[in-house]
Each structure stands twice: as structure tokens, then as C-alpha cells.
Coordinates of C-alpha atoms and ligand atoms in Angstrom, one line a residue:
M204 CA 10.5 -10.0 11.1
A205 CA 11.8 -11.6 8.0
E206 CA 9.0 -14.3 7.1
H207 CA 6.5 -11.4 7.3
I208 CA 8.0 -9.0 5.2
A209 CA 8.0 -11.8 2.4
A210 CA 4.1 -12.1 2.9
S211 CA 2.7 -8.6 1.6
T212 CA 0.8 -7.1 -0.6
P213 CA 1.0 -3.8 -2.9
V214 CA -1.2 -0.9 -2.5
V215 CA -1.7 -0.8 -5.9
A216 CA -4.1 -3.5 -8.2
D217 CA -1.2 -4.7 -10.4
P218 CA 2.2 -4.0 -9.8
T219 CA 3.5 -4.4 -13.5
P220 CA 4.2 -0.6 -14.5
F221 CA 1.5 1.2 -15.6
T222 CA 1.7 4.6 -17.4
L223 CA -0.8 7.4 -18.5
P224 CA -1.0 8.6 -21.8
E225 CA 1.5 11.5 -22.2
T226 CA -1.5 14.0 -23.0
Q227 CA -2.7 13.3 -19.2
R228 CA 0.7 13.3 -17.9
R229 CA 1.2 16.7 -19.6
L230 CA -2.2 17.9 -17.7
L231 CA -0.7 16.5 -14.5
R232 CA 2.4 18.3 -15.0
W233 CA 1.1 21.7 -15.8
T234 CA -2.0 21.2 -12.7
L235 CA 1.5 21.0 -10.6
Y236 CA 3.4 23.8 -12.6
V237 CA 0.5 26.0 -11.4
G238 CA 0.9 25.5 -7.8
Y239 CA 4.8 26.2 -8.2
A240 CA 4.4 29.2 -9.7
A241 CA 1.7 30.4 -6.8
L242 CA 4.4 29.5 -4.2
T243 CA 7.3 31.4 -6.3
A244 CA 5.2 34.2 -5.7
G245 CA 4.0 33.3 -2.1
I246 CA 7.6 32.9 -0.8
F247 CA 8.6 36.6 -1.8
H248 CA 5.7 37.9 0.1
G249 CA 6.7 35.1 2.9
L250 CA 10.4 36.6 2.9
A251 CA 8.8 40.1 3.3
Q252 CA 6.8 39.2 6.3
A253 CA 9.6 37.1 8.5
L254 CA 11.9 40.3 7.9
S255 CA 8.7 42.9 9.2
Y256 CA 9.0 41.4 12.0
A257 CA 12.6 41.7 12.7
G258 CA 11.7 45.1 11.9
I259 CA 13.2 45.6 8.2
D260 CA 10.7 46.8 5.9
I261 CA 11.1 45.5 2.3
L262 CA 7.5 45.8 1.2
G263 CA 8.5 49.3 -0.8
Y264 CA 10.6 47.2 -3.2
F265 CA 7.8 44.9 -4.6
P266 CA 6.0 46.7 -7.6
A267 CA 2.3 47.2 -7.2
L268 CA 2.6 46.5 -3.5
R269 CA 0.4 48.9 -1.5
S270 CA -0.2 47.6 2.0
Y271 CA 1.2 44.8 4.3
Y272 CA -1.9 43.5 4.3
Q273 CA -1.9 43.2 0.4
G274 CA 1.2 41.1 1.0
L275 CA -0.3 38.7 3.5
T276 CA -3.4 38.2 1.7
A277 CA -1.2 36.8 -1.5
H278 CA 1.6 34.8 0.9
G279 CA -1.6 32.9 2.5
V280 CA -3.7 32.4 -0.7
A281 CA -0.9 31.6 -2.8
N282 CA 0.9 28.9 -0.7
A283 CA -2.0 27.7 1.6
I284 CA -4.4 27.6 -0.9
I285 CA -3.3 27.4 -4.6
F286 CA 0.2 25.6 -4.4
T287 CA -1.9 23.3 -1.9
F288 CA -4.9 22.2 -4.1
S289 CA -3.0 22.5 -7.6
F290 CA -0.5 19.3 -6.1
A291 CA -3.4 17.7 -4.8
N292 CA -5.2 18.1 -7.7
A293 CA -2.5 16.4 -10.0
F294 CA -1.4 13.8 -7.1
L295 CA -4.6 12.1 -6.2
P296 CA -5.7 11.4 -9.5
L297 CA -2.3 10.1 -10.5
M298 CA -2.4 8.0 -7.3
V299 CA -5.6 6.5 -8.4
A300 CA -4.4 5.8 -12.1
R301 CA -2.1 4.4 -10.9
A302 CA -3.5 1.8 -8.3
L303 CA -6.1 0.9 -10.7
S304 CA -3.9 0.5 -13.9
R305 CA -6.6 2.6 -15.6
R306 CA -6.3 6.0 -17.7
L307 CA -8.4 9.2 -15.9
D308 CA -11.0 11.2 -18.0
E309 CA -9.4 13.7 -20.2
R310 CA -11.9 15.9 -20.5
L311 CA -12.3 16.1 -16.8
L312 CA -8.5 16.8 -16.4
W313 CA -8.8 19.5 -19.0
A314 CA -11.8 21.1 -17.0
S315 CA -10.3 20.6 -13.5
F316 CA -6.7 22.3 -14.8
G317 CA -9.1 25.0 -16.6
T318 CA -11.1 26.0 -13.8
L319 CA -8.0 26.1 -11.6
V320 CA -6.2 28.7 -14.0
L321 CA -9.2 30.5 -14.1
G322 CA -9.7 30.7 -10.8
N323 CA -6.1 31.7 -10.4
L324 CA -6.7 34.6 -12.6
L325 CA -9.2 36.1 -11.2
V326 CA -7.8 35.8 -7.6
I327 CA -4.3 37.2 -9.4
Y328 CA -6.2 40.0 -10.6
A329 CA -8.2 41.0 -7.1
V330 CA -5.1 40.6 -5.4
V331 CA -2.5 42.5 -7.3
T332 CA -5.0 45.0 -8.0
N333 CA -5.3 45.3 -3.9
K334 CA -8.9 44.7 -4.6
A335 CA -8.9 41.8 -2.1
S336 CA -6.4 42.5 0.8
V337 CA -8.8 40.5 3.2
L338 CA -6.4 38.0 4.1
Y339 CA -6.7 34.2 3.3
T340 CA -9.6 33.8 6.0
S341 CA -11.9 36.2 4.0
Y342 CA -13.6 37.6 7.3
A343 CA -16.5 40.0 6.6
P344 CA -17.0 42.8 7.2
L345 CA -13.5 43.3 5.4
Q346 CA -15.0 43.1 1.3
A347 CA -13.2 42.2 -1.3
H348 CA -14.0 42.3 -4.9
W349 CA -16.2 39.8 -6.6
T350 CA -13.7 38.6 -9.0
Y351 CA -11.4 37.4 -5.4
Y352 CA -14.7 35.1 -4.3
V353 CA -15.7 33.7 -8.0
G354 CA -11.8 33.0 -8.1
L355 CA -11.7 31.3 -5.2
V356 CA -14.8 29.3 -6.1
F357 CA -13.2 28.1 -9.1
V358 CA -10.4 26.9 -7.4
V359 CA -12.7 24.7 -5.4
I360 CA -14.6 23.5 -8.5
S361 CA -11.8 22.2 -9.7
T362 CA -11.0 20.2 -6.8
W363 CA -14.1 19.1 -7.2
L364 CA -13.7 18.2 -10.4
A365 CA -11.0 16.2 -9.9
L366 CA -12.6 14.3 -7.0
L367 CA -15.0 13.1 -10.1
N368 CA -12.4 12.1 -12.3
M369 CA -11.3 9.5 -9.4
L370 CA -14.5 8.4 -8.6
L371 CA -15.6 7.7 -12.2
T372 CA -12.1 6.1 -12.8
W373 CA -12.8 3.9 -9.6
R374 CA -16.2 3.1 -10.8
G375 CA -15.1 1.8 -14.4
W376 CA -12.7 -0.3 -12.4
K377 CA -15.2 -1.6 -9.9
R378 CA -17.7 -2.9 -13.0
E379 CA -14.6 -4.7 -14.7
N380 CA -13.0 -6.3 -11.1
P381 CA -17.0 -7.2 -9.4
G382 CA -16.3 -8.3 -5.7
V383 CA -12.3 -7.2 -5.9
R384 CA -11.4 -5.2 -2.9
M385 CA -10.3 -1.9 -3.9
P386 CA -6.5 -1.4 -3.2
L387 CA -5.2 0.6 -0.4
L388 CA -3.3 3.5 -2.7
A389 CA -6.8 4.5 -4.2
H390 CA -9.0 4.2 -1.0
I391 CA -6.9 6.5 0.4
S392 CA -6.6 9.1 -1.9
I393 CA -10.7 8.8 -2.9
V394 CA -11.2 9.6 1.0
S395 CA -8.9 12.0 1.2
Y396 CA -10.8 14.2 -1.3
V397 CA -14.4 12.9 -0.3
M398 CA -13.3 14.5 3.1
W399 CA -12.8 17.8 1.2
F400 CA -15.7 17.5 -0.6
L401 CA -18.0 17.4 2.3
A402 CA -15.8 19.7 4.1
S403 CA -16.0 22.4 1.4
L404 CA -19.6 22.9 1.3
P405 CA -19.9 25.7 3.8
I406 CA -17.4 27.6 2.4
A407 CA -19.4 27.0 -1.1
V408 CA -23.0 28.1 1.0
E409 CA -20.6 31.4 2.4
F410 CA -19.2 32.5 -0.7
L411 CA -22.6 31.9 -2.9
F412 CA -25.2 33.1 -0.9
F413 CA -23.5 35.8 1.2
L414 CA -20.1 37.1 0.2
I415 CA -20.6 37.2 -3.8
P416 CA -24.1 38.7 -3.4
W417 CA -22.6 41.3 -1.2
S418 CA -19.3 42.3 -3.1
F419 CA -21.6 42.6 -6.3
G420 CA -23.7 45.0 -4.3
W421 CA -27.1 43.0 -4.5
V422 CA -27.3 43.2 -1.0
E423 CA -25.9 45.7 1.2
R424 CA -25.1 44.0 4.5
T425 CA -23.7 40.8 5.7
D426 CA -23.6 38.7 8.9
P427 CA -19.8 38.8 9.9
L428 CA -20.4 36.0 12.6
L429 CA -22.4 33.5 10.4
T430 CA -19.8 33.8 7.5
R431 CA -16.9 33.7 9.7
T432 CA -18.6 30.4 11.4
L433 CA -19.2 29.1 7.8
F434 CA -15.5 29.8 7.2
W435 CA -14.4 27.8 9.7
F436 CA -16.8 25.3 9.1
T437 CA -14.7 24.6 5.9
G438 CA -11.4 25.9 7.4
H439 CA -10.3 23.5 9.8
A440 CA -11.1 20.6 7.8
I441 CA -9.5 22.2 4.9
V442 CA -5.8 21.6 7.1
Y443 CA -6.7 18.0 6.3
A444 CA -7.3 18.5 2.7
W445 CA -3.4 19.8 2.6
L446 CA -2.3 17.1 5.2
L447 CA -4.1 13.9 3.9
P448 CA -2.1 13.9 0.4
A449 CA 1.1 14.3 2.5
Y450 CA 0.0 11.5 4.5
V451 CA -0.8 9.3 1.6
S452 CA 2.5 9.9 0.5
W453 CA 3.7 8.6 4.0
Y454 CA 1.5 5.5 4.2
A455 CA 1.8 4.5 0.6
L456 CA 5.2 5.6 -0.9
V457 CA 7.3 6.3 1.7
P458 CA 8.1 2.9 2.9
R459 CA 8.9 1.5 -0.3
Q460 CA 11.6 4.7 -0.2
A461 CA 13.0 3.8 2.9
G462 CA 13.3 0.1 2.2
G463 CA 10.4 -0.7 4.9
K464 CA 6.5 -1.8 4.3
I465 CA 3.2 -0.4 5.7
V466 CA 2.5 -2.4 8.6
S467 CA -1.0 -2.9 8.4
D468 CA -3.9 -2.4 5.4
S469 CA -6.7 -2.2 7.5
L470 CA -5.4 0.7 10.3
T471 CA -4.6 2.8 7.8
R472 CA -8.0 2.9 6.0
L473 CA -9.0 3.4 9.2
V474 CA -7.5 6.0 9.5
F475 CA -8.2 7.9 6.6
I476 CA -12.0 7.1 7.8
L477 CA -11.4 8.5 11.1
F478 CA -10.5 11.8 9.3
L479 CA -13.5 11.7 7.1
L480 CA -15.4 11.4 10.0
L481 CA -13.6 13.7 12.6
S482 CA -11.8 16.3 10.3
I483 CA -15.0 18.5 9.9
P484 CA -16.8 19.0 13.3
T485 CA -14.1 20.8 15.0
G486 CA -14.3 24.3 13.6
F487 CA -15.3 26.1 16.8
H488 CA -11.8 25.6 18.0
H489 CA -10.6 28.4 15.9
Q490 CA -13.5 30.9 17.5
Y491 CA -13.2 29.8 21.2
T492 CA -13.0 33.7 21.5
D493 CA -15.7 34.6 19.2
P494 CA -18.8 36.1 21.3
G495 CA -22.1 35.3 20.0
I496 CA -21.6 31.1 20.4
H497 CA -22.5 29.3 23.3
E498 CA -19.7 27.9 25.5
G499 CA -21.4 24.2 25.3
F500 CA -20.9 24.0 21.7
K501 CA -17.1 25.4 22.0
F502 CA -16.6 22.5 24.4
V503 CA -18.2 20.0 22.4
H504 CA -15.9 20.7 19.6
A505 CA -12.9 20.6 21.4
I506 CA -13.8 17.2 22.7
L507 CA -13.7 16.2 19.0
T508 CA -10.4 18.2 18.1
F509 CA -9.1 15.8 20.7
G510 CA -10.6 12.9 18.7
V511 CA -9.4 14.0 15.7
F512 CA -5.5 14.2 17.2
F513 CA -6.0 10.7 17.3
P514 CA -5.2 9.1 13.7
S515 CA -2.5 11.2 13.5
L516 CA -1.0 9.6 16.6
I517 CA -1.8 6.7 14.8
T518 CA 0.2 7.2 11.7
A519 CA 3.2 8.7 13.9
F520 CA 3.6 5.1 15.4
S521 CA 2.3 3.6 12.0
V522 CA 5.1 5.3 10.0
M523 CA 7.7 5.1 12.2
A524 CA 7.2 1.3 12.4
S525 CA 7.5 1.5 8.7
L526 CA 10.5 3.4 8.8
E527 CA 12.3 1.4 11.3
M528 CA 11.9 -1.7 9.5
G529 CA 13.7 0.3 6.6
G530 CA 16.6 1.2 8.5
R531 CA 16.9 -2.2 9.8
A532 CA 16.9 -3.9 6.7
H533 CA 19.6 -1.0 6.0
G534 CA 21.8 -2.7 8.7
G535 CA 20.7 -0.3 11.8
R536 CA 21.1 -1.8 15.0
G537 CA 19.8 -1.0 18.4
L538 CA 17.5 1.1 19.6
L539 CA 17.4 4.1 17.5
G540 CA 20.4 3.0 15.3
W541 CA 18.1 2.4 12.3
I542 CA 17.6 6.3 11.9
P543 CA 21.2 7.0 10.5
K544 CA 20.5 4.0 8.2
L545 CA 17.5 5.4 6.6
P546 CA 18.8 6.7 3.0
W547 CA 19.0 9.8 3.7
G548 CA 20.8 10.7 0.8
D549 CA 17.7 10.3 -1.4
P550 CA 16.2 13.9 -1.8
S551 CA 12.6 13.0 -1.6
L552 CA 13.0 10.5 1.1
S553 CA 15.1 13.2 3.3
A554 CA 12.4 16.0 2.7
Q555 CA 9.3 13.7 3.7
L556 CA 11.4 12.5 7.0
L557 CA 12.3 16.4 7.8
A558 CA 8.4 16.7 7.3
M559 CA 7.3 14.4 9.9
I560 CA 10.3 15.6 12.5
T561 CA 8.7 18.9 12.3
F562 CA 5.2 17.7 12.3
V563 CA 6.0 16.5 16.0
F564 CA 6.1 19.8 16.9
G565 CA 3.4 20.9 14.9
G566 CA 1.2 18.3 16.5
I567 CA 2.0 19.1 19.9
T568 CA 1.4 22.7 19.3
G569 CA -1.9 22.3 18.0
L570 CA -3.0 20.1 21.1
I571 CA -2.1 23.4 22.7
N572 CA -4.3 25.4 20.7
A573 CA -7.2 23.3 21.0
S574 CA -7.0 23.0 24.7
F575 CA -10.1 25.5 25.6
T576 CA -8.1 27.6 28.2
M577 CA -4.6 27.5 26.8
N578 CA -5.9 28.8 23.9
Q579 CA -6.7 32.2 25.7
V580 CA -3.3 32.5 26.0
V581 CA -1.8 32.0 22.5
H582 CA -4.6 32.9 20.2
N583 CA -4.1 36.0 17.9
T584 CA -0.4 35.6 18.8
T585 CA 2.5 34.9 16.7
W586 CA 2.5 31.8 18.4
V587 CA -0.1 30.8 16.2
P588 CA 1.7 31.1 12.6
G589 CA 4.4 29.2 14.4
H590 CA 2.1 26.1 14.7
F591 CA 1.0 26.0 11.4
H592 CA 4.6 26.8 9.8
M593 CA 5.5 23.4 11.6
T594 CA 2.1 21.7 9.8
V595 CA 1.4 23.4 6.5
G596 CA 4.3 25.0 6.1
S597 CA 6.5 21.7 6.6
A598 CA 4.8 18.6 7.1
V599 CA 2.6 19.6 4.0
A600 CA 4.8 21.7 1.9
M601 CA 7.9 19.4 2.4
T602 CA 6.3 16.2 1.6
F603 CA 5.1 17.9 -1.4
M604 CA 8.5 19.1 -2.2
G605 CA 9.9 15.9 -1.6
V606 CA 7.3 13.9 -4.0
A607 CA 8.1 16.2 -6.5
Y608 CA 11.4 14.9 -6.5
W609 CA 10.4 11.9 -7.8
M610 CA 7.0 13.0 -9.4
V611 CA 8.1 15.7 -12.0
P612 CA 10.9 13.2 -13.3
Y613 CA 8.4 10.7 -13.1
L614 CA 5.8 12.8 -15.3
T615 CA 8.6 14.4 -17.3
G616 CA 10.2 11.2 -18.4
K617 CA 13.3 13.4 -17.3
K618 CA 16.3 12.6 -14.5
L619 CA 16.3 14.6 -11.3
W620 CA 18.7 17.6 -11.8
G621 CA 21.1 18.3 -9.1
R622 CA 20.5 16.0 -6.2
K623 CA 23.0 17.6 -3.8
V624 CA 21.1 20.6 -4.2
A625 CA 18.0 19.2 -3.3
L626 CA 19.3 17.8 -0.5
A627 CA 21.0 21.3 0.8
S628 CA 17.2 22.4 0.0
N629 CA 16.1 20.3 2.3
W630 CA 18.0 20.8 5.0
I631 CA 18.1 24.6 4.7
Y632 CA 14.7 24.9 4.7
T633 CA 13.8 22.7 7.8
I634 CA 16.7 24.4 9.7
G635 CA 15.4 27.6 8.8
L636 CA 12.0 26.5 10.0
L637 CA 12.7 25.3 13.1
I638 CA 14.5 28.9 13.7
F639 CA 11.9 30.8 12.9
A640 CA 8.9 28.9 14.8
R641 CA 10.8 28.9 17.7
G642 CA 11.0 32.7 17.2
M643 CA 7.4 32.9 16.6
I644 CA 6.4 30.5 19.4
S645 CA 8.4 32.1 22.0
A646 CA 7.5 35.9 21.2
G647 CA 3.9 34.5 20.9
L648 CA 3.9 33.4 24.5
E649 CA 5.0 37.1 25.3
G650 CA 1.9 38.6 23.5
M651 CA 3.5 39.0 19.7
P652 CA 0.2 39.7 17.9
R653 CA -0.3 38.0 14.6
R654 CA -1.7 39.5 11.5
T655 CA 0.4 43.0 12.6
F656 CA 3.2 45.0 10.9
L657 CA 5.7 45.5 13.7
A658 CA 8.3 47.2 10.9
Q659 CA 6.1 50.3 11.5
A660 CA 4.6 49.5 14.9
P661 CA 4.8 52.6 17.4
Y662 CA 4.7 50.0 20.4
M663 CA 7.6 47.0 20.9
D664 CA 7.8 45.5 23.6
P665 CA 11.6 44.3 24.7
D666 CA 10.8 40.4 25.5
W667 CA 9.8 40.1 21.6
L668 CA 13.3 40.5 20.5
V669 CA 14.6 37.8 20.5
G670 CA 11.5 35.9 18.7
R671 CA 11.7 38.4 16.0
I672 CA 15.0 38.1 15.3
L673 CA 14.7 34.2 14.8
T674 CA 11.7 34.5 13.2
G675 CA 13.5 37.1 10.5
V676 CA 17.0 34.7 10.4
G677 CA 14.4 31.7 9.9
G678 CA 12.5 33.2 7.5
T679 CA 15.4 33.9 5.1
L680 CA 16.8 30.7 5.4
M681 CA 13.5 29.1 4.7
F682 CA 13.1 31.5 1.6
V683 CA 16.7 30.2 0.3
G684 CA 15.4 26.7 0.7
I685 CA 12.7 27.1 -1.1
A686 CA 14.4 28.8 -4.0
L687 CA 16.9 25.8 -4.1
F688 CA 13.9 23.7 -4.6
F689 CA 12.8 26.0 -7.6
V690 CA 16.2 25.8 -9.3
V691 CA 15.9 21.9 -8.8
I692 CA 12.6 21.7 -10.4
A693 CA 12.9 24.3 -13.1
M694 CA 16.5 22.5 -14.1
T695 CA 15.0 19.1 -14.0
V696 CA 12.0 20.0 -16.5
W697 CA 14.6 22.5 -18.6
K698 CA 17.8 20.3 -18.7
G699 CA 17.2 17.1 -17.0
K700 CA 18.6 14.0 -19.3
A701 CA 15.6 12.6 -21.0
G702 CA 15.0 8.4 -20.8
E703 CA 16.7 8.2 -17.0
A704 CA 13.6 8.9 -15.3
P705 CA 11.7 6.3 -12.7
K706 CA 9.4 4.4 -14.7
D707 CA 6.7 3.6 -11.9
I708 CA 5.5 5.7 -8.9
P709 CA 7.3 4.1 -5.5
W710 CA 4.2 2.4 -4.3
S711 CA 4.7 0.0 -1.3
E712 CA 3.5 -3.1 0.0
T713 CA 1.7 -4.2 3.3
L714 CA 3.1 -6.5 6.0
I715 CA -0.6 -7.1 7.2
E716 CA -3.0 -7.6 4.2
P717 CA -6.3 -6.7 3.5
A718 CA -8.7 -8.4 5.6
K719 CA -10.6 -11.0 3.1
N720 CA -14.0 -9.9 5.4
G721 CA -15.2 -8.7 9.0
W722 CA -15.5 -5.0 10.1
A723 CA -12.1 -4.2 8.3
T724 CA -13.6 -4.4 4.6
R725 CA -16.7 -2.0 5.6
L726 CA -14.3 0.7 6.0
D727 CA -14.6 0.6 1.8
R728 CA -18.2 1.7 1.9
I729 CA -17.4 5.1 1.7
G730 CA -20.9 6.4 0.8
F731 CA -21.9 5.0 4.7
W732 CA -19.3 6.7 6.2
V733 CA -20.0 10.0 4.7
I734 CA -23.5 9.4 6.2
V735 CA -22.0 8.8 9.4
A736 CA -19.9 12.0 8.7
I737 CA -23.0 13.9 8.3
I738 CA -24.6 12.7 11.0
L739 CA -21.5 13.7 13.5
I740 CA -21.8 17.3 11.4
V741 CA -25.4 17.9 12.3
I742 CA -24.5 16.9 16.1
A743 CA -21.6 19.3 16.2
Y744 CA -23.4 22.0 14.3
G745 CA -27.0 21.8 14.5
P746 CA -27.7 23.3 17.8
F747 CA -26.1 26.7 16.8
F748 CA -27.6 27.1 13.5
L749 CA -30.7 26.0 15.1
S750 CA -30.2 28.9 17.5
Y751 CA -28.8 31.6 15.5
L752 CA -30.3 31.5 12.1
P753 CA -31.6 33.6 10.1
P754 CA -28.7 35.4 9.3
N755 CA -28.4 38.9 11.1
Y756 CA -27.4 41.4 8.0
V757 CA -26.0 44.0 10.2
S758 CA -22.6 45.1 8.7
P759 CA -22.1 47.0 5.3
G760 CA -18.6 46.2 3.6
F761 CA -15.2 47.9 4.3
R762 CA -12.1 48.2 2.6
I763 CA -9.4 49.9 4.8
F764 CA -6.4 48.9 3.3
Ligands
HAS874 FE1 -3.7 23.8 13.6 C1 -4.6 27.0 14.0 C2 -5.2 22.5 16.4 C3 -3.3 20.3 12.8 C4 -3.0 24.3 10.3 N1 -3.8 25.2 12.6 C5 -4.3 26.5 12.7 C6 -3.9 27.5 11.5 C7 -3.5 26.9 10.9 C8 -3.4 25.2 11.0 C9 -3.3 27.1 9.5 O1 -7.7 24.5 18.4 C10 -4.3 29.2 11.6 C11 -5.7 29.5 11.3 C12 -6.1 30.6 11.2 O2 -5.6 31.6 10.1 O3 -6.4 31.2 12.4 N2 -3.9 21.9 14.4 C13 -4.5 21.6 15.7 C14 -4.8 20.2 16.4 C15 -4.3 19.6 15.1 C16 -3.6 20.6 14.2 C17 -5.0 19.9 17.2 N3 -3.1 22.6 12.1 C18 -3.0 21.3 11.9 C19 -2.6 20.6 10.8 C20 -2.5 21.9 9.7 C21 -3.0 23.1 10.9 C22 -2.1 19.6 10.2 C23 -2.1 22.1 8.3 C24 -1.9 21.1 7.2 N4 -4.7 24.7 15.0 C25 -5.3 23.9 15.8 C26 -6.6 25.1 16.4 C27 -6.3 26.2 15.9 C28 -5.4 26.2 15.0 C29 -7.0 25.1 18.0 C30 -6.8 27.8 16.4 C31 -5.7 28.3 17.1 C32 -6.5 29.7 17.1 O4 -6.7 30.4 18.5 O5 -6.4 30.2 16.3 C33 -3.6 18.2 15.0 O6 -4.4 17.6 14.0 C34 -2.1 17.9 14.9 C35 -2.0 16.3 15.4 C36 -0.5 16.2 14.9 C37 0.1 15.2 15.5 C38 1.5 15.0 15.3 C39 1.7 13.1 14.7 C40 2.9 13.3 14.3 C41 3.3 12.3 12.8 C42 4.8 12.3 12.4 C43 5.5 11.3 13.2 C44 7.2 11.3 12.9 C45 7.7 10.5 12.5 C46 9.2 10.9 12.3 C47 7.0 9.2 11.7 C48 -0.6 14.2 16.9 C49 2.4 11.8 12.2 C50 9.6 9.6 12.3 C51 11.2 10.2 11.6 C52 12.8 9.8 11.9 C53 13.9 10.2 11.1 C54 12.7 9.0 13.4
CU875 CU1 -8.3 23.8 12.9

């Protein structure tokens, strides 16, 4: 092993430290802060949701909150959309800039930041005034005020501008480095957002051609099944738009933090290309119970869903190998003796290790969701939020928090404040999450419904009791964990010691270096893989649209909460 470790390649083009100009760093910082502001609002609503399952109603303490569904919309949009994309909009362009040692386009940075803020303001207006209690899935015929849909369109545009910035940076670098292979870190960061760009087009069609004209009253009726299908066309892939930035960190940065190396350059590129191909043509697994979609189409998506499971399995083995290398380099012996030797005292690493461990359960529950028949047992029960809090609520959120522990110091030039508080935050959040998810999962199996205000429900199954209590207790601990995260970040920005920050990002090296020729070099032809992805999408979705279109404008809008 030792000689392999000696012969390795950095995931960046040039290992000498590179820093962006302060104006660009400031914009990236503020993009992150927008996400944290959203998350702050989101976790209060999360606490209220969790307690409501335990039968405790604190909604009355929220100023301006008129219904459970208003709070649930705020929670979903703030945490799952604004927080995640604000992070990715800052993190991925920074990774590309660093990988290529090149500045970003400042006007585009401004444009991406500006559209993100504008979108946010519109969404906040709509949600706070109770004009958009449609939940983050925006299902018609529930209707929101136009500001909600237009606001989300601006948020999506901000992600497109972030991608454009990465692509232009890459193009500039390519011109000056003809024939040189793009470094791994740039490849996987760009592929992540190329996948998302492709995935976001159906929701753009849904909002621009259906929901926005309908919310303005230009058309009276809309097509619930078609808009719902367009939503999930984007909506499954959106979960990978959240996950892939976390994978960028697990592959390209975590090995260094753990003292190991990435196993293989080509394998890592392959994983991201597999996500580009397989993330999108799987949306019907959210619609197994929807009438109006032929069983055969659903079956094709079920098979492809098992396909998209594989790149995550490869990731589990690959990242585990990097960690094992790190643990053994720190003196770990025996089958599992390397695990306690990992640098658990580094809050950035420990957050991400805990994220990975919870994601094992998130992945397993995903497999059950994906199974055509087992889905009937769990669909629309609290099992599903149990699943997604162990994916987006941990694998993703905790990784983003872990990254923040080096990224905020790196971007501000200030030392991380309160390392021990950060460590406590990681553990409290994870323990809370596992208790919470255990509650939701087990009560879900007993049929406890999701998206239901149980604190005031006239029916209650005694079998749900333990699950409800665990949900409330776990959710409270999660709230405390994230609150501590905010304390750490706010104190770092406000009181962190200047000049003691990391000078570079923690980029890693790969054990098996980039291929010089052969199939693996073709993984860099992103345009080609986009075409293959489109062909797969046409195969998976084409028959449905051919059999279904034109739209059935059958339903007026309803505002019932
Ligand atoms: Fe999911 C529903 C299927 C992954 C998010 N999912 C949801 C919803 C959300 C969501 C938000 O097929 C609810 C939507 C709604 O509101 O209705 N999901 C899957 C499958 C996967 C999956 C097959 N989901 C995710 C990820 C998400 C996410 C990732 C967010 C980021 N999901 C479904 C289905 C439904 C669904 C159905 C519909 C349910 C219904 O009926 O409504 C897979 O991609 C999962 C693959 C994951 C793995 C795990 C790999 C593990 C790794 C960690 C390794 C650990 C190490 C630790 C290295 C195979 C990589 C070592 C550390 C040491 C210290 C030793
Ligand atoms: Cu899905």
C-alpha cells in the first residue's frame, strides 16, 4: 500500500495554494449565508412539525403562522430548496475555480447571487402571507400566489448561472491548456450541476407554461396529473442535485481530511457520469400509486431506480476504502481498528463521517421505497419523511455543515470558533436524527400518515404512540444540534481570530491516477454523455407523454389552508 500512496495525483491542476480575489470570496460567502438564513427559519418549523407528531402544538407561538401547512411549506422550501441550492451555488463554483486555479466571472457571480436573493424574497413574501401553503411539491390543484412560483423560478435560474460560470471558467482553462485532462475535482463538480440543469427543465416547463399562467388567472384550469408528473420528472433528480455536492466532498476532500487517498480517478468520474445518466429517468417511483400512468411505464422507472442505486453503492465502497487508508495511516490495526483511529476530533470530518453512517440507513429505506410492491405499504406514511431525513436531512445537511467548518474560515480568513461546540453539534444532531427517524419509520409501518397535523387529529392509533414520542424527542435534539451549528458559524464570522484560517481547500490525491488514454478519457466528454442521458430520458418518459398529451385542463385552483 505504501508505495501506491507515494505515487498519487492531486485532484486539482496545480497544488500550489490559490485564492480567489476578495470580491469573489465575499460573494461566495454571502451566497452561503443566504442558505443559513433559510435554514434558521426552517429548523424552527422543523421543531414544530416534530413536536406536533408527539401531540404538542407550538404553532400558536409562531408570529404570522396560520396553518400547519403554511409551516410545513416553509420548512420544506427553506431547508430542502433554499439551503441546499445556496450551498451548492457557492461550493461547486469554488471547487471548479480551485481545481483549475482560475478566477470566476464576477458578473455571473453577482447575477447568480442576485437571482437567488430575489427568488428568496418573493418566496418568503408568498409563504409568510399564507398565500402559498402548497408544500414544497407544489401539487396542483392546490394553488399558490404567483410570487411563489416566480420566486422558485429565480432560484432555479441562479443555479443555471452558477453552472454557466463553471462552464466558462473551464472553457478558459481548456484554451490555455490544450490536450490536458480536466482535473478530477473540476469534472465531478461540473457534472453535478450539468445533471441538475438537465433535470430542472421539466419543472421550468411546469412552472412557466402551467402554474404561473394559472396563478395569474390567464388560464382558469390546469392539469393536475401532468403537472405532478413534470414535478417528479425534476423531483427525483433534485435529490441527487442535493447529494452530489456532498459526494464531491466525500470523494475529493474527505480522504485528505481522514489521512487517506481517493481510490481511483476513473472510477470517481464514472460514478458521476452514471448519476448524469440515471438520476432523471426514475421519477415515476414517486407516482406508483397515481392513477393515469400505465403500470408498464412505472415498472421501467422502478428498474432504472435500482440502476441509480449502484453509483451510490460504488461510492460506499470507494469512500470506505479511502477512510480505511486514513485510519490505518493513523495506526489503526485489524478488521475495524482503523475506525476509532480516524481523526474524529476534526469537526469537519466527524460531521461527514456521521453523515455517511446515517446515509447507509437512508439508502436501505430508499430501496424499500423503490420496490414496486413494498412502496404500497409505506407510501404517504411517515416512513417517507423517515427516509428522507436520513438522506437530505443527514447525508446532505450534515455534509454541508461539515464543509462549512473549513469553508467559512477559508472564505473569511478567520479561525473556526468553538471546535468542541461544533463536535457536540454533530453528535447531538446525529443522535437526534436517528431517534427521530426510528420514530417516523416504525410509526410509518403502522400506518401513521405523513403531512398530517396529528396534534389536532380526531383519530389516533395507539400503536403510533412510541413512534410519535421518538419523533418529538429526536426532532428536539436535531433542533438543538443545528442551533449549536449556527452559534459556531455566527461566532466564527463575528469573533473568529483573523489570519488563522486554512489557506487552501482540503483537496485529496488519487491512488490510481487519471487514465492517459482508453475508455476512461471518454468520461470527460460531458456533451456526449448529456446526449446519452437525453436518449434514456426519451425512452423512459416518451411513451407516457405520447399516450397522454395534449394536456387535460380540468381543474380550477384551490386555496384551502
Ligand atoms: Fe429517496 C422519496 C428512492 C436516495 C430524498 N426521497 C424521497 C423523498 C425525498 C427523498 C425528499 O423509490 C420524498 C419526496 C416526497 O416529498 O414525496 N431514494 C430512493 C432510492 C435512493 C434514494 C432508491 N432520496 C435519496 C437521496 C435523497 C432522497 C440521496 C436526498 C438527498 N425515495 C425513493 C423513493 C421515494 C423516495 C422510491 C418515493 C417514496 C414514496 O412512496 O413517496 C438511492 O439513491 C439510495 C442509494 C444510497 C445508498 C447508500 C450508500 C451509502 C453511502 C455511505 C457509505 C458509508 C460510509 C461510512 C463510507 C446505496 C455512500 C463509513 C464510515 C465509517 C466511520 C466507517
Ligand atoms: Cu426519488
